[in-house]
C-alpha cells in the first residue's frame, strides 16, 4: 500500500469509560479517520464487579474491570486496523497486552501552541528534568498545564486527565519507566517506548511519527467528550 493510500485508510481509536465499579462502568470506543470523522463507535453495557471480585482483586479491581474486561471487549469489536489507541484513563493501560496497536495515554493540554518547527516534538523522561527536542537538550519543564480547552459541559479534566506520568498512582502491571511523554502542539501524551506483537513491532519514534498527522485535525481531549455524549444518548434508549 502506498503512503497516500495508507493515509486514506489510517485510523486511530479513543478509549474511555464512564461511571464507577460500584454503580457500573460503561466503556466507549470511538474510531476516527485522518480528518477526525468517526468511522466506528462501540460501547458496553454497564459492567459491575460482583462482591467476590471486589474482595479478591482488592486495590487492583479497577485495573481488572477497565483494562481486562472492558478494554479487550471493545478493542475486539473494531473492524479496521488502528495506528494507535488513546485513552485518558491510566487503568486502561493494563489492556496493552491485549491490543493490536500501541495504547497511549492522553494528558491535559499544554498551554499554547509550539510555534517553532524545531519544537514540533518535545519529549521528556519521567525520571529526568531534561527536555529533548530534535536532539537539543534543555533543562526545565516542557510546558505548564491548564484546564482542558473543551466545551463548558465537557468531562471533568481534574478527575479524568492527569498532568504527567509522575502524577499517576501505582498501576498494577504497568511499568511507567517503559513509557515516554511527548507533546505535539498543545496535545500531551505518553507513549510506550516499544510496541511489539507477533505481527507488528514499532519503536517510540515510529509511533510518534505515525500519530503526528492525526493531530493536525484531531484534538486529543475532545473525542472523549464525544464518547461521553454518545454513551449518554445510547443510555436513553434502554
Coordinates of C-alpha atoms in Angstrom, one line a residue:
X1 CA 0.0 0.0 0.0
X2 CA 1.4 3.4 -1.0
X3 CA 1.7 6.2 1.7
X4 CA -1.2 8.1 0.2
X5 CA -3.5 5.0 0.2
X6 CA -2.4 4.3 3.8
X7 CA -3.3 7.9 4.9
X8 CA -6.8 7.5 3.4
X9 CA -7.5 4.3 5.4
X10 CA -5.5 5.1 8.6
X11 CA -7.5 5.2 11.8
X12 CA -6.9 5.9 15.5
X13 CA -9.1 4.9 18.4
X14 CA -10.1 6.7 21.6
X15 CA -11.0 4.5 24.6
X16 CA -12.5 5.5 27.9
X17 CA -15.1 4.6 30.5
X18 CA -17.8 6.3 32.4
X19 CA -19.2 5.5 35.9
X20 CA -17.5 3.5 38.6
X21 CA -17.2 0.0 39.8
X22 CA -19.9 0.4 42.5
X23 CA -22.6 1.7 40.1
X24 CA -21.4 0.1 36.9
X25 CA -18.8 1.1 34.4
X26 CA -19.7 1.8 30.7
X27 CA -16.9 1.6 28.2
X28 CA -16.8 3.6 25.0
X29 CA -14.6 3.3 21.9
X30 CA -14.5 5.8 19.1
X31 CA -12.6 5.3 15.9
X32 CA -11.6 8.4 13.8
X33 CA -10.0 8.8 10.4
X34 CA -7.3 11.3 9.5
X35 CA -9.6 14.3 9.4
X36 CA -11.3 13.5 12.7
X37 CA -14.5 11.9 11.3
X38 CA -16.0 8.8 13.1
X39 CA -15.9 5.5 11.3
X40 CA -16.9 3.3 14.2
X41 CA -18.3 3.6 17.7
X42 CA -18.8 0.9 20.3
X43 CA -19.9 0.9 23.9
X44 CA -20.6 -1.8 26.5
X45 CA -23.5 -2.4 28.8
X46 CA -22.7 -1.4 32.4
X47 CA -20.0 -3.7 33.9
X48 CA -20.4 -4.2 37.7
X49 CA -18.0 -6.5 39.5
X50 CA -19.6 -8.9 42.0
X51 CA -18.8 -8.9 45.7
X52 CA -16.4 -11.9 45.3
X53 CA -14.4 -10.0 42.7
X54 CA -14.3 -6.9 44.9
X55 CA -12.8 -8.9 47.7
X56 CA -10.4 -11.0 45.7
X57 CA -9.0 -8.2 43.5
X58 CA -8.7 -5.6 46.2
X59 CA -7.0 -2.4 45.1
X60 CA -6.4 -4.0 41.6
X61 CA -10.1 -4.1 40.9
X62 CA -10.3 -1.0 38.8
X63 CA -7.4 -2.2 36.5
X64 CA -9.1 -5.5 36.2
X65 CA -12.5 -4.1 35.2
X66 CA -11.2 -1.3 32.9
X67 CA -8.1 -3.0 31.4
X68 CA -9.0 -6.7 31.3
X69 CA -12.8 -6.7 30.9
X70 CA -14.0 -3.5 29.2
X71 CA -11.0 -2.6 27.0
X72 CA -10.4 -6.0 25.4
X73 CA -14.1 -6.4 24.7
X74 CA -14.2 -3.0 22.9
X75 CA -10.9 -3.4 21.1
X76 CA -12.1 -6.8 19.8
X77 CA -15.1 -5.2 18.1
X78 CA -13.1 -2.8 15.9
X79 CA -13.2 -3.8 12.3
X80 CA -10.2 -1.8 11.0
X81 CA -6.5 -1.8 11.8
X82 CA -5.5 1.1 14.0
X83 CA -2.4 3.3 14.1
X84 CA -2.8 3.8 17.9
X85 CA -5.3 3.7 20.7
X86 CA -5.6 6.7 23.0
X87 CA -7.1 6.7 26.5
X88 CA -7.5 9.2 29.3
X89 CA -7.6 6.5 32.0
X90 CA -4.4 5.1 33.3
X91 CA -6.3 1.9 34.3
X92 CA -6.9 1.2 30.6
X93 CA -3.1 0.8 30.1
X94 CA -3.3 -2.7 31.6
X95 CA -5.1 -3.6 28.3
X96 CA -1.8 -3.1 26.3
X97 CA -1.0 -6.8 26.2
X98 CA -4.4 -7.4 24.6
X99 CA -4.2 -4.7 22.0
X100 CA -3.1 -4.9 18.4
X101 CA -2.0 -1.3 18.4
X102 CA 0.0 0.8 20.8
X103 CA -2.1 2.1 23.7
X104 CA -1.2 5.8 24.5
X105 CA -2.2 8.0 27.4
X106 CA -3.7 11.5 26.9
X107 CA -2.8 14.2 29.4
X108 CA -4.2 17.6 29.9
X109 CA -3.3 20.1 27.2
X110 CA -0.2 22.2 27.3
X111 CA -0.7 25.9 27.5
X112 CA -0.4 27.4 24.0
X113 CA 0.9 26.1 20.7
X114 CA 4.5 25.4 19.9
X115 CA 5.5 27.8 17.2
X116 CA 9.0 26.7 16.2
X117 CA 9.2 23.8 13.8
X118 CA 12.2 22.5 15.8
X119 CA 9.9 22.3 18.8
X120 CA 7.3 20.2 17.0
X121 CA 8.2 17.3 19.2
X122 CA 9.2 17.7 22.8
X123 CA 9.9 14.6 24.8
X124 CA 11.0 14.0 28.3
X125 CA 11.5 11.1 30.6
X126 CA 9.6 10.5 33.8
X127 CA 12.7 10.4 36.0
X128 CA 14.5 13.4 34.4
X129 CA 14.1 17.1 34.3
X130 CA 15.9 17.4 30.9
X131 CA 13.8 18.2 27.9
X132 CA 14.9 16.9 24.5
X133 CA 13.7 18.5 21.2
X134 CA 15.2 17.3 17.9
X135 CA 18.4 16.3 19.7
X136 CA 18.7 19.5 21.7
X137 CA 18.7 19.1 25.5
X138 CA 17.5 21.9 27.8
X139 CA 16.7 21.9 31.5
X140 CA 13.3 22.8 32.8
X141 CA 9.6 22.0 32.3
X142 CA 8.3 21.5 28.8
X143 CA 5.0 23.4 29.3
X144 CA 2.7 24.5 32.1
X145 CA -0.6 22.8 32.3
X146 CA -4.0 24.4 32.4
X147 CA -7.7 23.4 32.2
X148 CA -8.6 21.5 29.1
X149 CA -9.7 23.6 26.2
X150 CA -13.0 21.9 25.6
X151 CA -16.7 23.0 25.8
X152 CA -18.1 24.1 29.2
X153 CA -20.1 20.9 29.7
X154 CA -17.1 18.6 28.9
X155 CA -15.6 15.9 31.0
X156 CA -14.0 17.0 34.3
X157 CA -10.4 17.3 33.4
X158 CA -9.2 17.3 37.0
X159 CA -10.7 13.9 37.5
X160 CA -10.0 12.2 34.2
X161 CA -6.9 13.8 32.8
X162 CA -3.5 13.6 34.6
X163 CA -0.7 16.1 34.1
X164 CA 2.2 13.7 33.6
X165 CA 3.3 10.2 34.4
X166 CA 4.5 11.4 37.8
X167 CA 1.0 12.3 38.9
X168 CA -0.4 8.8 38.2
X169 CA -0.7 6.4 41.2
X170 CA 0.7 2.9 41.1
X171 CA -1.0 0.8 38.4
X172 CA -0.5 -3.0 38.9
X173 CA 1.3 -4.5 35.9
X174 CA 2.2 -1.1 34.3
X175 CA 5.8 -0.1 34.4
X176 CA 6.0 3.6 33.7
X177 CA 9.7 3.5 33.2
X178 CA 8.9 1.9 29.8
X179 CA 6.9 4.9 28.7
X180 CA 7.9 8.4 27.5
X181 CA 6.0 11.6 27.5
X182 CA 5.6 13.8 24.4
X183 CA 3.9 16.9 23.1
X184 CA 2.6 17.6 19.6
X185 CA 1.4 21.2 19.6
X186 CA -0.8 21.5 22.6
X187 CA -1.5 17.8 22.8
X188 CA 0.4 16.0 25.6
X189 CA 0.7 12.2 25.5
X190 CA 2.6 9.3 27.0
X191 CA 3.7 6.6 24.5
X192 CA 5.3 3.2 25.1
X193 CA 9.0 3.0 24.3
X194 CA 8.3 -0.1 22.3
X195 CA 5.2 -1.8 21.0
X196 CA 5.7 -5.4 19.8
X197 CA 3.4 -8.2 18.8
X198 CA 3.8 -11.2 16.6
X199 CA 2.7 -9.1 13.6
X200 CA 4.0 -5.7 14.5
X201 CA 7.0 -4.0 16.0
X202 CA 7.3 -0.2 16.5
X203 CA 9.6 2.0 18.5
X204 CA 8.6 5.2 20.3
X205 CA 9.9 7.3 17.4
X206 CA 7.9 5.3 14.9
X207 CA 4.7 5.6 16.9
X208 CA 5.3 9.3 17.3
X209 CA 5.8 9.8 13.6
X210 CA 2.7 7.7 12.8
X211 CA 0.3 9.6 15.0
X212 CA 1.5 13.1 14.2
X213 CA -0.7 13.6 11.1
X214 CA -3.8 12.9 13.1
X215 CA -3.2 15.8 15.5
X216 CA -3.4 18.3 12.6
X217 CA -7.2 17.7 12.6
X218 CA -7.9 15.9 15.9
X219 CA -7.8 17.4 19.4
X220 CA -6.5 14.7 21.8
X221 CA -9.0 15.7 24.5
X222 CA -12.2 16.4 22.5
X223 CA -13.0 12.9 21.3
X224 CA -13.6 11.7 24.9
X225 CA -16.3 14.3 25.2
X226 CA -17.9 12.8 22.1
X227 CA -17.8 9.4 23.7
X228 CA -19.4 10.7 26.9
X229 CA -22.3 12.3 25.0
X230 CA -22.8 9.3 22.7
X231 CA -22.9 6.9 25.7
X232 CA -25.4 9.2 27.4
X233 CA -27.6 9.2 24.3
X234 CA -27.3 5.4 24.0
X235 CA -28.4 5.0 27.6
X236 CA -31.7 6.9 26.8
X237 CA -32.8 4.1 24.6
X238 CA -32.5 1.5 27.3

